[in-house]
Every structure is written in structure tokens, then in C-alpha cells.
XYZ file of C-alpha atoms in Angstrom:
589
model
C 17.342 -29.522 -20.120
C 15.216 -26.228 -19.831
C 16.818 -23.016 -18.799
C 14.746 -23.108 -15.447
C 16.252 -26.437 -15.029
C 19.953 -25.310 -15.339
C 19.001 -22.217 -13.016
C 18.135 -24.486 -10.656
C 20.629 -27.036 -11.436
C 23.501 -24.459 -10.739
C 21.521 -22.592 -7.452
C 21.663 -26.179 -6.070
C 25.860 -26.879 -6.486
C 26.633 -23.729 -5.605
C 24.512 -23.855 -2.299
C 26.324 -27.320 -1.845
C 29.544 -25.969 -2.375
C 28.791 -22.759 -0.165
C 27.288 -25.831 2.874
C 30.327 -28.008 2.563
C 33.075 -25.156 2.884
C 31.272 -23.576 5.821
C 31.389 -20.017 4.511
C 27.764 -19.343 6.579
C 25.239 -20.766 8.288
C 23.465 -23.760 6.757
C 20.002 -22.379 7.354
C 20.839 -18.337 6.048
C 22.455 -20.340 3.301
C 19.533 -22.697 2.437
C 17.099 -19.813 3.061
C 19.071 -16.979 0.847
C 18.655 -19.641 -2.572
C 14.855 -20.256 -1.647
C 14.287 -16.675 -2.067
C 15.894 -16.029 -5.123
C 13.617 -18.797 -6.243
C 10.961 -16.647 -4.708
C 11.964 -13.456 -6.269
C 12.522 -15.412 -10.349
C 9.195 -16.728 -10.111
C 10.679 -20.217 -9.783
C 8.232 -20.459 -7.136
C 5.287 -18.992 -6.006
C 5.223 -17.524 -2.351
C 2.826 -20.282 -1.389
C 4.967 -22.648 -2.695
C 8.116 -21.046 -1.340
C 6.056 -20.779 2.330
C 4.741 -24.597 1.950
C 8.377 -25.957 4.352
C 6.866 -23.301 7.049
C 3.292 -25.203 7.749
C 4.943 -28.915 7.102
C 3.589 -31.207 9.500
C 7.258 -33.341 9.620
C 8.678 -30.016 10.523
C 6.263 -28.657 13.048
C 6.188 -32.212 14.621
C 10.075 -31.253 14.825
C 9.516 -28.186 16.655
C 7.391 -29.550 19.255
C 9.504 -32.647 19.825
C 12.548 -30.247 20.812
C 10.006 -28.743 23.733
C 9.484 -32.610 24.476
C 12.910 -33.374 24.396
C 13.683 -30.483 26.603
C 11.113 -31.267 29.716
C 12.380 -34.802 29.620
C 15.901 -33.660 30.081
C 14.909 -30.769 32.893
C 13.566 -33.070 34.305
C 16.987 -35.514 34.931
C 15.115 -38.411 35.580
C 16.704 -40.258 32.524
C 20.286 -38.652 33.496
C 20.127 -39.732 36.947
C 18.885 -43.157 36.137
C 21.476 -44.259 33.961
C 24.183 -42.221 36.006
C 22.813 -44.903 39.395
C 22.847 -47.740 36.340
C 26.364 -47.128 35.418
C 27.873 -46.976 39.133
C 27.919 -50.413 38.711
C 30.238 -50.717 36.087
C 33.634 -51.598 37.084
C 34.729 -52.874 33.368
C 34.814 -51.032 29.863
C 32.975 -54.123 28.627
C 30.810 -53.663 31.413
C 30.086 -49.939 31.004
C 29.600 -50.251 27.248
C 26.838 -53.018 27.676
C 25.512 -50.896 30.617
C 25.281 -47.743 28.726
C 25.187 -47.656 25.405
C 22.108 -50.272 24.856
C 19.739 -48.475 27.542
C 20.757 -45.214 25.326
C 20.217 -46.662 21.706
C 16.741 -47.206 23.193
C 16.217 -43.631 24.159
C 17.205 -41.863 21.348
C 14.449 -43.979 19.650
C 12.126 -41.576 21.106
C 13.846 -38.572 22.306
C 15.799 -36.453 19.901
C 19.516 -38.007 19.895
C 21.210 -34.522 19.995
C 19.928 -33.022 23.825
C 20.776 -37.198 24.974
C 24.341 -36.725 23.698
C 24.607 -33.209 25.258
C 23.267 -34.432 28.709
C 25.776 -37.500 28.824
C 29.196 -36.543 27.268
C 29.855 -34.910 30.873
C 28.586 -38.750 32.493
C 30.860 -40.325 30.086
C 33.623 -38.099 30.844
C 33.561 -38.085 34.169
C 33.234 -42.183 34.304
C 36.724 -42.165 32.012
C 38.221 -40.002 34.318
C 37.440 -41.966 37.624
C 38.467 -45.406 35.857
C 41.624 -43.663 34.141
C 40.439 -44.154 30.441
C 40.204 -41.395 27.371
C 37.005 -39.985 26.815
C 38.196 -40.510 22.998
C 37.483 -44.239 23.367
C 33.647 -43.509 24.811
C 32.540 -40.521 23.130
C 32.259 -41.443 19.469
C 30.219 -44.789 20.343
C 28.011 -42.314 22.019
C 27.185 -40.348 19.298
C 27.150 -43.027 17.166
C 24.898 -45.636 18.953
C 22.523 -42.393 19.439
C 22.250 -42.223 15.550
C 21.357 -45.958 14.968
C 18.738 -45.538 17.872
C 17.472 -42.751 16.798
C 16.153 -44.612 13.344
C 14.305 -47.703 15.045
C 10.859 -45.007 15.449
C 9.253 -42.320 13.601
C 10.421 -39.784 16.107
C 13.789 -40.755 16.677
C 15.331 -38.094 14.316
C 14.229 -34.996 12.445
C 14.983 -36.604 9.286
C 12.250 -39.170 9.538
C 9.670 -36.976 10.438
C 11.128 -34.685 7.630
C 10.741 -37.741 5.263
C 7.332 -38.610 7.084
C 6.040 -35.018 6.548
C 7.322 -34.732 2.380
C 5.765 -38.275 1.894
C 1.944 -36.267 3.050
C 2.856 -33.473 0.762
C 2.724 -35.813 -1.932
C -0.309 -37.699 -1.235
C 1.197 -40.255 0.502
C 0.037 -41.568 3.726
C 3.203 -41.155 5.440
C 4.762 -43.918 8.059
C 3.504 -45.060 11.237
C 5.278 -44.564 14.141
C 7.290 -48.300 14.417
C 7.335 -48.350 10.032
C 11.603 -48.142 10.344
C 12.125 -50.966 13.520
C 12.431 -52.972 10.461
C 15.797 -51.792 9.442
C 16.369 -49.629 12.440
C 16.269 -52.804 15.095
C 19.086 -54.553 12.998
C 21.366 -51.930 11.728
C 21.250 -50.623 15.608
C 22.434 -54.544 17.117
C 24.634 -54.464 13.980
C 26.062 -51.152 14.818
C 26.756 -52.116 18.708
C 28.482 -55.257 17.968
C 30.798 -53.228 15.878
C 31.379 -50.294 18.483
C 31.641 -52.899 21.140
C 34.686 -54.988 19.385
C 36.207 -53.441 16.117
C 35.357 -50.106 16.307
C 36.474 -50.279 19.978
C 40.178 -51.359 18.967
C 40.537 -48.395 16.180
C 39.436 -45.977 18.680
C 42.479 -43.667 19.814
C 43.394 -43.061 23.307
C 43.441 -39.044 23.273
C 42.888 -36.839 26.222
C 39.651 -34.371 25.715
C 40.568 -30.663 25.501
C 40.780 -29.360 28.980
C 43.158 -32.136 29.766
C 45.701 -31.023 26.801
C 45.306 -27.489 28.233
C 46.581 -28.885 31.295
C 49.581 -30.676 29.930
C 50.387 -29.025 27.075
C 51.563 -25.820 26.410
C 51.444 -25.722 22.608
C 47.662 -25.668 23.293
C 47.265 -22.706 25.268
C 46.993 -18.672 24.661
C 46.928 -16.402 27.674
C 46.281 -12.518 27.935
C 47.573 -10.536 30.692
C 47.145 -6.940 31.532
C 49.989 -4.519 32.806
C 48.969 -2.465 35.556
C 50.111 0.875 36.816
C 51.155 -1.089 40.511
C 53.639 -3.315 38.596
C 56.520 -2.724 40.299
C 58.558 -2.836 36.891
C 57.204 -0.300 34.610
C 59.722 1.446 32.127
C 61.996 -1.687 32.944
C 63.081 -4.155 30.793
C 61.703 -7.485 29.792
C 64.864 -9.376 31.574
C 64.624 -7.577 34.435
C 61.129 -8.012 35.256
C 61.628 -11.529 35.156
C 59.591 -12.443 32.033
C 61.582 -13.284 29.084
C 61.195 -16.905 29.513
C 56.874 -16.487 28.683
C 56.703 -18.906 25.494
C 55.496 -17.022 22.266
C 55.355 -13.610 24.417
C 53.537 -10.676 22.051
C 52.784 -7.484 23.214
C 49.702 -5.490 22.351
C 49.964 -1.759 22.916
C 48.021 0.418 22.170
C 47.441 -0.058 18.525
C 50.338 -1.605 17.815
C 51.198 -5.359 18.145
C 55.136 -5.874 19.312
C 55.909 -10.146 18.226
C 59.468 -9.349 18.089
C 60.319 -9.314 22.035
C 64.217 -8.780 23.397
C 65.324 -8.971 26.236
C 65.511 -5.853 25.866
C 62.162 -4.304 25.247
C 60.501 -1.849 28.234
C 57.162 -2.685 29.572
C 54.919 0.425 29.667
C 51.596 0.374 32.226
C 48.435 -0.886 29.799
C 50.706 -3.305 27.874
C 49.406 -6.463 27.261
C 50.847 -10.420 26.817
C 49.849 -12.703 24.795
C 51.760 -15.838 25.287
C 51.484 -19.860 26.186
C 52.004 -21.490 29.202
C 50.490 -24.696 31.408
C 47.622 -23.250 34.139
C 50.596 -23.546 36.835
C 52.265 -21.102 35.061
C 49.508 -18.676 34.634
C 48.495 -18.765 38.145
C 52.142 -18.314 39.346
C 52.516 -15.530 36.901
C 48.818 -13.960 38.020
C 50.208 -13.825 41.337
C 52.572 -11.183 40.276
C 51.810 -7.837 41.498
C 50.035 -5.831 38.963
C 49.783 -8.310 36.336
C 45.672 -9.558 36.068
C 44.759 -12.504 33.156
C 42.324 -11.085 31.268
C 40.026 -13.032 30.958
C 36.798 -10.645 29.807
C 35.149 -9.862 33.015
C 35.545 -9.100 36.466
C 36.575 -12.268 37.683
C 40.677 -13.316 38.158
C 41.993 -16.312 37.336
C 43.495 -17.153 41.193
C 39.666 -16.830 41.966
C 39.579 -20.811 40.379
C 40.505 -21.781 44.372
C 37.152 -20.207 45.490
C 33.978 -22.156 45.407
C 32.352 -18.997 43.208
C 33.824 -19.766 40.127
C 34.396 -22.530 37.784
C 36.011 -23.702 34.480
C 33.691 -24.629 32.364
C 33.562 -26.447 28.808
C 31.298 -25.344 25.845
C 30.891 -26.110 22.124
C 29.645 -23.928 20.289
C 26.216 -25.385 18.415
C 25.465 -25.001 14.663
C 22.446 -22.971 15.612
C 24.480 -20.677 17.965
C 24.261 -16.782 17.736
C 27.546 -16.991 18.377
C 28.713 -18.688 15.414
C 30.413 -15.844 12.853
C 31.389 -12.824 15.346
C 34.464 -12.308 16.889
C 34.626 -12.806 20.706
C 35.226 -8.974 20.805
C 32.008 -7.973 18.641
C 30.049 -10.524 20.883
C 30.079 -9.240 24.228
C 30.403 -12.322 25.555
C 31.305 -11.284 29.048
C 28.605 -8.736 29.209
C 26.051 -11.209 27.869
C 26.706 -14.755 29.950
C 28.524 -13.257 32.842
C 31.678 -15.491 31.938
C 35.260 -15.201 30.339
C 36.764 -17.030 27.812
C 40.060 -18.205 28.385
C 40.457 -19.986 25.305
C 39.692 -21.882 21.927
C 39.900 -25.006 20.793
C 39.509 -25.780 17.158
C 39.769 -29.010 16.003
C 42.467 -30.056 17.806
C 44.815 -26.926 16.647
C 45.943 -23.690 18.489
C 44.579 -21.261 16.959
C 47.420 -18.295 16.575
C 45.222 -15.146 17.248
C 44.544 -12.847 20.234
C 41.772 -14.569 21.816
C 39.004 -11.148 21.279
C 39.951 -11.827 17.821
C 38.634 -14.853 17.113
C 35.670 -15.445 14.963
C 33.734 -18.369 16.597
C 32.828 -21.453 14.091
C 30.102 -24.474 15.075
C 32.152 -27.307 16.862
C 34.400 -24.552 18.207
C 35.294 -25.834 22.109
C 35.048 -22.608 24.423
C 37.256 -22.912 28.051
C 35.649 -20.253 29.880
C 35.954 -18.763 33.740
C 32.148 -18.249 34.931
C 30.029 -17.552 38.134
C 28.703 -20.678 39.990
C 25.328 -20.622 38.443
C 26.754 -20.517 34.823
C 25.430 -23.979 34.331
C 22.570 -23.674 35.458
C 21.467 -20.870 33.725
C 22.859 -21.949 30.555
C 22.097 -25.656 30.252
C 19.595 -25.825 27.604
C 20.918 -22.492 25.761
C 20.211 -22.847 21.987
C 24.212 -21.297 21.920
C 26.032 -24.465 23.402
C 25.960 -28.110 22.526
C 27.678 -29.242 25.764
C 28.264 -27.622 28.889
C 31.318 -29.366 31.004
C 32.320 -27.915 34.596
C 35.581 -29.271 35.508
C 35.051 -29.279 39.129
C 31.454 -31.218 40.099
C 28.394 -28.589 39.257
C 25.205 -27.608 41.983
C 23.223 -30.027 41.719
C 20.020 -28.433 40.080
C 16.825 -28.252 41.999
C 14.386 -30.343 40.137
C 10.716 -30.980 41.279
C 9.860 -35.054 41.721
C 6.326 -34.521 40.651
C 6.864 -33.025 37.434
C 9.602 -35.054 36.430
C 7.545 -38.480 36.623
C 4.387 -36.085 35.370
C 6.550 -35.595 32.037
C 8.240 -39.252 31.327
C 4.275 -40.258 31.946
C 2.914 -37.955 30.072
C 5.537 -38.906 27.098
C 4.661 -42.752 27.448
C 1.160 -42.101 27.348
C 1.102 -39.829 24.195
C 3.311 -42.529 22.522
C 0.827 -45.492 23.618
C -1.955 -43.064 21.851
C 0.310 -42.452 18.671
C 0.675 -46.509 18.523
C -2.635 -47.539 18.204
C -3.548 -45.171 16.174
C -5.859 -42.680 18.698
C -3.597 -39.392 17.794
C -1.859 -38.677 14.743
C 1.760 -38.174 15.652
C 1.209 -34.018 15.343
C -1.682 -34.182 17.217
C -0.291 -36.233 19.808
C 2.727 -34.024 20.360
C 0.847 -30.926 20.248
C -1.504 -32.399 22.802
C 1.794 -33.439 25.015
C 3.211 -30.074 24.737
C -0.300 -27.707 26.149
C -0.180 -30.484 28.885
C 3.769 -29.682 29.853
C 2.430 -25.817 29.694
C -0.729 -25.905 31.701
C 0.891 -27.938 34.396
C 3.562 -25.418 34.457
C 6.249 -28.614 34.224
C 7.892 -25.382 31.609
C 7.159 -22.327 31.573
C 6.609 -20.550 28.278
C 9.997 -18.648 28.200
C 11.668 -22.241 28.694
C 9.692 -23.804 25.543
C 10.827 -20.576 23.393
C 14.886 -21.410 24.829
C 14.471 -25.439 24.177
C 13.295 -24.780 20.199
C 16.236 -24.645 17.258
C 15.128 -21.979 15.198
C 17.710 -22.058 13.330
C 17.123 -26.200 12.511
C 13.709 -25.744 11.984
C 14.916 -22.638 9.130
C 16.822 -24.694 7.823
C 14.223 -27.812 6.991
C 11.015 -25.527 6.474
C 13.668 -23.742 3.515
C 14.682 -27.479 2.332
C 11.440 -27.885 1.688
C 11.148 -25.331 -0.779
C 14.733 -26.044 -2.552
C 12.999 -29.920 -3.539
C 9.905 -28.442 -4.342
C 11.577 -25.984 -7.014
C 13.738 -29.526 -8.282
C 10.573 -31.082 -8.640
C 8.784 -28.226 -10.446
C 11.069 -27.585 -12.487
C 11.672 -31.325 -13.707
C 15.078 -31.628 -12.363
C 14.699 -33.842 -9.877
C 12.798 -36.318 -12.921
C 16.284 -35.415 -14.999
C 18.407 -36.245 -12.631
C 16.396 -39.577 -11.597
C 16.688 -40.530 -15.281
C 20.375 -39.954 -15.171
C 20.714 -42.511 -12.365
C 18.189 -44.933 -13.617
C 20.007 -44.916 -16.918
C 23.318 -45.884 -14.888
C 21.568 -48.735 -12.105
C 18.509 -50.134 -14.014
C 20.947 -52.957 -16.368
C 22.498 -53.628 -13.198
C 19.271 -54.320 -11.310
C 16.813 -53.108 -8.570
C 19.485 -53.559 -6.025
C 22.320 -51.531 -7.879
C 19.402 -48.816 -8.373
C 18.859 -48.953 -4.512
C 22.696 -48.936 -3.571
C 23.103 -45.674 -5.770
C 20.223 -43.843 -3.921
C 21.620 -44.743 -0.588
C 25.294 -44.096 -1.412
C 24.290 -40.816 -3.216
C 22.114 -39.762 -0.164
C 24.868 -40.495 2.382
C 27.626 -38.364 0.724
C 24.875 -35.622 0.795
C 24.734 -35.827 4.088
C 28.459 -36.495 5.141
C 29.072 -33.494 3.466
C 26.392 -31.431 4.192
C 23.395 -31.811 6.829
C 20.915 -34.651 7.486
C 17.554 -33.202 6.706
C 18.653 -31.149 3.845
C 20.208 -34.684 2.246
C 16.932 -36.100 2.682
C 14.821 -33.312 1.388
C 17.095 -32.602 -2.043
C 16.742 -36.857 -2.193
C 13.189 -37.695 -1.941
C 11.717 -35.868 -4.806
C 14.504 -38.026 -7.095
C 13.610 -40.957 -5.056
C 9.968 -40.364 -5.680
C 10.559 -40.083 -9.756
C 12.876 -43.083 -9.395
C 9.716 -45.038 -7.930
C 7.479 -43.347 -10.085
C 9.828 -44.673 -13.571
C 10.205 -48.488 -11.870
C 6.368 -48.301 -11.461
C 7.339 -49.159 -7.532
C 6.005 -48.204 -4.332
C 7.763 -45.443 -3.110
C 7.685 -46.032 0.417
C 10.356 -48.525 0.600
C 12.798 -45.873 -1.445
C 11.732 -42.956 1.004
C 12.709 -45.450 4.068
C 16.246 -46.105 2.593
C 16.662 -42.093 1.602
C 15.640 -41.261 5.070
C 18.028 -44.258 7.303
C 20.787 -43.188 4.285
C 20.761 -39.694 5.841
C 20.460 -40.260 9.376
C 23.760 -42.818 9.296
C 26.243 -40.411 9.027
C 29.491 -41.606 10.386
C 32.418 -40.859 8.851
C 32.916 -36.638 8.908
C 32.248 -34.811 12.277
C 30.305 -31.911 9.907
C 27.163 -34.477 8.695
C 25.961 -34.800 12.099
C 25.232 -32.475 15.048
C 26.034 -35.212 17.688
C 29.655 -36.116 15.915
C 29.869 -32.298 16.172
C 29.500 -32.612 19.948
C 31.913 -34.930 20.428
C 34.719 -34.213 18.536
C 36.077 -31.495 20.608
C 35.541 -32.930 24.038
C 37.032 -36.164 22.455
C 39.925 -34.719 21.159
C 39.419 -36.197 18.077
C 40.875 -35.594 14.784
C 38.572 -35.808 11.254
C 40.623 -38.637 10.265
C 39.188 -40.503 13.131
C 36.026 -40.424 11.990
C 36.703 -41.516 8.536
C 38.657 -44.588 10.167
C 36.246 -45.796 12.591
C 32.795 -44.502 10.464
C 33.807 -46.199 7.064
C 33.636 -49.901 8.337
C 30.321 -48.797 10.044
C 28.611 -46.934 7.161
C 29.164 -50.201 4.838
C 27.628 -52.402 7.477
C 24.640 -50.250 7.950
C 24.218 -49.420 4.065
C 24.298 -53.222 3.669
C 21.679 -53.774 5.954
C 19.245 -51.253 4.918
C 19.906 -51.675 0.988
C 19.145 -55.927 1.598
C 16.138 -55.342 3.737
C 14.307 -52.771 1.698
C 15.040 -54.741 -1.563
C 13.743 -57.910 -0.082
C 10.686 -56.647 2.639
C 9.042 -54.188 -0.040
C 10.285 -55.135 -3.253
């Protein structure tokens, strides 16, 4: 091993390492180690720059446009929400829904089709008197095995797709992964539909715990100079009985509270208690919840505000700050009330917090909150508790978009447009036509994603340079070759999906292909049937919340807990990995 190979070698574990512990975001992360490549001349700046004008990543970029006038429009939502008024049965329901949505997220990205429809699926539970938790995970995961039946059914294909022309390969067409992706998806139902269905837990989502239990929720109220017991004691104003009561003055933070202790105008509680009990204590003259903007909490009766539930996304501005250093009221016009994090109270004032990805935000906003904030890069879901305004969608361009989408796709199949140039085409068309508007594109884009990839890029190309990728490829050949082709296949799919359980899909795929490709390139094999396995291995993540950004959406809103994941993903994962491992051993080798 070289010393450029160890450099790189130890750049790579430690950016692992920093990825799986959270300590930043994945694409600053990713990013930082490609420039210090950049700046020890392990690469060159063209080479460093080459992830920036990928064709798999571009075609990512305009596919979340795509993605985001199909879902303005709400022809797809409102079709399946007409579908599924028919369902009077789980069984029914989950044959109803989750097949018609496997077959969407073949074609439009799986993370904006989750968003849209946790709120359906919720609200469906809630009318038939059934946890979310037993709905919510099958969404994500039937999204996942539709989204690898096509070419464009997840980033990491066209990730895989656009590495594979790097290389001098001719890439895949557009219907290359039905092959596996048609079975592992019927597979993957079956399973959700009868096994996975019975491990499932029955757990309310988050805004019904806030409802029921107190242990759950953190309230702030202010002390004003009309409270009719200043310089009196706790006791005596009637307030001794608030659960975990703290009060912030000033500077100072009083936990220890007797009876005793004398309430001064400007104090301020922090304690728990059910809504009930903060509206009956709100009603108290001179005490206002704070909630972060001018807006009180007794204003929940009036049809100008709502409760709303967000997650915070992994490309979220938000992500890092404390609620205090945000401005969050000045910025969406909204309060937050409080935060969820994986299924924990979290025992801090609630300006204190500093906001993680997957972080569930209960916040008190104007009317038009939704609205305004339904495609923001910041939230994965957006929830209103009481039924939302309808939004005012025009007819026209919402069929002018799903035909526009069919017809590009019908061009991309037999062969007319290359799948860049047919998306490219699809999105000048959406522009022209004014179906978006230019400001709406910018909004509907993941920067942050597409940092992330067009940085992978550069991470394999410095393995691949340096000849660590070909080291490491030895390393496993040396371990699967005397047990067979099929024991060499198994290892590259089981090594890819705990790269991606652990860290994020495209990255898994990137750091993969370039050993996959020297893997090939030492069994004298064609590496196309490796680079299909690499890329289904890191799209089927299942069994951590953190691999995949639709598990991510879920698992707040489901109440879930990681170990739920690991129970009902495991069982999944090994039917899946059997699938694809069998089918690209026997089909292309």
C-alpha cells in the first residue's frame, strides 16, 4: 500500500465515522474531504469538479423540478385519495394503496410521494381508528422497492447510470433494473402485506402522544406585569401543581421551585402538561404561552391558526442552529411549540434546542403556513391537524404536466431522447408554459443532495486513482473467489448495504462502484451486472431510519422507535438481497 493510498484509506473511515455519528451535514462533510484531496494534489481541480457536470447527477437535479410540478399539480394525490375512499378494510387499503404507489415511485422520485401521502395515510388511520405506525413504514418501504423497477426511480440509479458513462460504459436503459426491480417489489409487498404487517407496532404518531401524554410535552409561559399575583408566592398563585415547573429569570435558571418561591413580572415557566392544561392555564390573566410570535395559544379555536406537523429534512437550513439563533418566527411566520426527537422528550428550554434531520417540529402558524411552505427544501412533511385550504390548482396545467411526463418517458423508451436530454427538454416545457415559475424550480431542487453526490463523485474518483479501490477489491476477491461467483456477489451486496444503512444511498453507491468495477475487471466479467446489484444494494435500505430519507420521514410521524426498523427491515433486506444476488448471478453471469 502507497502512502497516497493510506491517505486516502484513512480520509475515507474517518468521513464514515464523522457520516454515521451525525456530527454535520452529510454533504459539508463529503465536500470538506474532497477538498483536502483538492488542496494535496490527490486530485486535480478538474478531477475534483468532474461530480459537478455528471450527467447521473444533473439528470437528478432536473428530476426534483419534475417531481415537483407533478406534485403541485395534485393530480396523483387526489387520485389515489378518491381511490382509497373505497377502502373500508386494512387488507383493502393496503392492496388499494400501496401497489398503485410502488408504481409511481418507479418514475417519480420516492421521497416528495412519501411527503405528499404520510398526511393521506394518517388521516385514513385516524378515520378507521388504526396507528399510523402500522401504515407508515410500508409506505416508505414499498416506495423504495418501486423506486428500483426504472432508471429514474431513485437518485442512486441514475448516480450508478451516470459513473458507468464516466467510465466508458454505455450506461443502462431506462427499464435495464425491471429485471430485479419487478420481483424484489411483488416480493417486498407480499411481505409488508402479511409478516411485516403482524411485527408492525400499534403506536400513536407524535401529535397524538402530545395529546395524551404529559411526559412528552415542554411548555413556556411568560409572566406579565397584569398578573394579578406578582411578588406572591408559588402556592398562592395557584401553580405549584405545574409538572417539572423551572423558572427562567433573567439570567438565571430557578429548577428548584417551593412552594415557596415569589413570582416576579418577566419570569418565565418551563414545565409539562396535556394541551387542556395549557389552554386552562393560558386563560389565566397575565400569563401568555410563548410560543415565538405574535400568535396565543387560545387562538387554536379560531379558524386563523393551526397546529401544524414538520420534520425537519436532511437538506434543511435548519438542521444545526438552535431555534433561538434561527429566527424561526421571524422567518416562517410560525411558533414552535415543541420537539420531538425520536420518540424522547428532549429536557431543554425549547429556544435552546439545536435542530437535527428527522427532528418532528409541533408548531402554531397562520392559515396559509401550508401553503406557502409545502415544497420548502426545510421540511420533509408538513401535517395540519385540523383539515388544510384546499390549494388552488389550475386543471390545465396539471393534465399539461402528467402528459408532458408520459410523453418524455415514451421518447426516453424507444430510444428518441437520451434520458438527460429528455428531462431537460421536459423541464424548458414546464417553464415556458409557466406550469412553474422559475422561483418555484429554484425551491423544488436539493442543493444540498445534489452537493452531496457531485462531491461523491470525486471521493471514488480519488479511490480509484489512487489504486485503493483495486486494493481493496483484491482484499475481497481474495476472501469470495474459493467460495465462488455467488459468494463474490453476496459480499458486494452485503458490503454495499451496510454502507448505506449506515450512511446515505448515493454515497454507498459511489464509494462501491469503482471496487465493483476492479472486481469485474479481475473476474474478466461484465461489469454491468455488478453495477446493477451495487446500485439495488443501496437503494434497499430497510433496517435504520438514517440510510434512507423516506424512513427518515416516517419515523417521527410514526412514532417509531430504531428498533422497529431493525425488526421489521431485517426479514425484508434478506428477501430482497436474495433476489437480486440469484438474478444477477444467473441473467448476466
Amino acid at each position: 500500500m502507497t502512502v497516497e493510498m493510506l491517505f486516502v484509506l484513512i480520509m475515507v473511515i474517518i468521513m464514515l465515522t464523522v457520516l454515521l455519528f451525525e456530527l454535520g451535514s452529510p454533504s459539508i462533510i463529503v465536500f470538506m474531504v474532497l477538498t483536502i484531496f483538492l488542496i494535496t494534489d490527490i486530485l486535480h481541480p478538474k478531477e475534483a469538479l468532474s461530480g459537478f457536470s455528471n450527467e447521473g447527477m444533473l439528470t437528478v437535479a432536473l428530476l426534483f423540478i419534475i417531481a415537483g410540478a407533478l406534485q403541485k399539480s395534485g393530480l396523483i394525490e387526489k387520485t389515489i385519495d378518491t381511490w382509497l375512499s373505497g377502502s373500508r378494510t386494512r387488507a383493502g387499503f393496503m392492496m388499494r394503496f400501496f401497489v398503485p404507489i410502488s408504481a409511481f415511485s418507479g418514475f417519480i422520485n420516492n421521497t416528495p410521494i412519501v411527503a405528499t401521502f404520510t398526511p393521506i395515510v394518517k388521516k385514513w388511520c385516524e378515520g378507521h381508528g388504526i396507528a399510523p405506525s402500522k401504515f407508515l413504514i410500508p409506505l416508505s418501504y414499498a416506495t423504495i422497492l418501486g423506486g428500483t423497477i426504472t432508471l429514474i426511480g431513485t437518485s442512486t440509479n441514475l448516480v450508478v447510470h451516470g459513473m458507468l458513462i464516466d467510465y466508458g460504459y454505455p450506461g443502462f436503459s431506462l427499464f435495464q433494473f425491471a429485471i430485479i426491480g419487478v420481483p424484489i417489489t411483488i416480493a417486498g409487498l407480499i411481505y409488508i402485506f402479511t409478516i411485516g404487517y403482524r411485527i408492525l407496532p400499534e403506536r400513536n404518531d407524535f401529535q397524538q402522544q402530545m395529546k395524551e401524554d404529559t411526559r412528552e410535552y415542554i411548555a413556556e409561559l411568560v409572566v406579565k406585569s397584569s398578573f394579578p399575583f406578582i411578588n406572591q408566592s408559588v402556592m398562592k398563585a395557584g401553580l405549584k401543581d405545574l409538572k417539572g415547573l423551572e423558572i427562567i429569570r433573567g439570567n438565571k435558571r430557578l429548577t428548584t421551585i417551593r412552594p415557596t418561591t415569589i413570582i416576579q413580572a418577566g419570569d418565565r415557566f418551563i414545565f409539562s402538561g396535556l394541551i387542556s392544561t395549557l389552554r386552562d392555564v393560558q386563560m389565566t390573566k397575565g400569563l401568555t404561552l410563548r410560543t415565538g410570535m405574535d400568535l396565543e395559544f387560545n387562538e387554536l379555536k379560531k379558524d386563523n391558526a393551526n397546529i401544524v406537523e414538520a420534520v425537519v429534512s436532511h437538506q434543511s437550513s435548519l438542521q444545526s442552529k438552535s431555534i433561538k439563533q434561527l429566527k424561526f418566527s421571524s422567518q416562517y411566520d410560525a411558533g414552535i411549540i415543541a420537539v420531538h426527537r425520536k420518540n424522547e422528550r428532549i429536557k431543554s428550554k425549547v429556544s435552546d434546542i439545536i435542530l437535527k434531520p428527522g427532528d418532528v417540529l409541533l408548531l402554531l402558524s397562520r392559515e396559509n403556513f401550508v401553503e406557502k411552505y409545502n415544497h420548502s427544501s426545510d421540511f420533509y412533511v408538513l401535517t395540519p391537524l385540523n383539515t388544510p385550504v384546499e390549494l388552488k390548482r389550475d386543471p390545465i396545467k396539471a393534465w399539461f404536466s402528467i402528459g408532458l411526463f408520459i410523453s418524455i418517458i415514451l421518447l426516453v423508451t424507444f430510444g428518441v431522447l437520451s434520458m438527460f436530454k429528455g428531462m431537460a427538454l421536459a423541464v424548458i416545457l414546464l417553464l415556458l408554459t409557466n406550469v412553474i415559475t422559475p422561483s418555484e424550480a429554484k425551491g423544488y431542487i436539493h442543493f444540498d443532495v445534489l452537493l452531496l453526490i457531485s462531491s461523491s463523485f470525486g471521493i471514488g474518483l480519488a479511490m480509484s486513482k489512487t489504486g485503493l479501490a483495486g486494493w481493496i477489491a483484491e482484499g475481497l476477491l481474495t476472501v469470495g473467489r474459493p467460495l465462488g461467483l455467488f459468494a463474490v456477489l453476496l459480499l458486494i451486496y452485503v458490503l454495499t448495504n451496510i454502507f448505506t444503512e449506515l450512511i446515505t444511498n448515493s454515497a454507498a453507491a459511489i464509494l462501491m462502484i469503482p471496487i465493483g468495477i476492479e472486481m469485474a475487471t479481475s473476474l474478466q466479467l461484465e461489469p454491468l451486472g455488478i453495477a446493477v446489484l451495487i446500485a439495488i444494494a443501496a437503494s434497499a435500505s430497510f433496517i435504520t431510519p438514517i440510510g434512507y430519507q423516506t424512513n427518515m420521514i416516517v419515523y417521527g410521524p410514526g412514532g417509531y422507535k430504531f428498533t422497529d426498523f431493525i425488526k421489521i427491515g431485517t426479514p425484508l433486506s434478506l428477501v430482497v438481497m436474495a433476489i437480486a444476488v440469484s438474478i444477477v448471478y444467473y441473467w448476466w453471469y
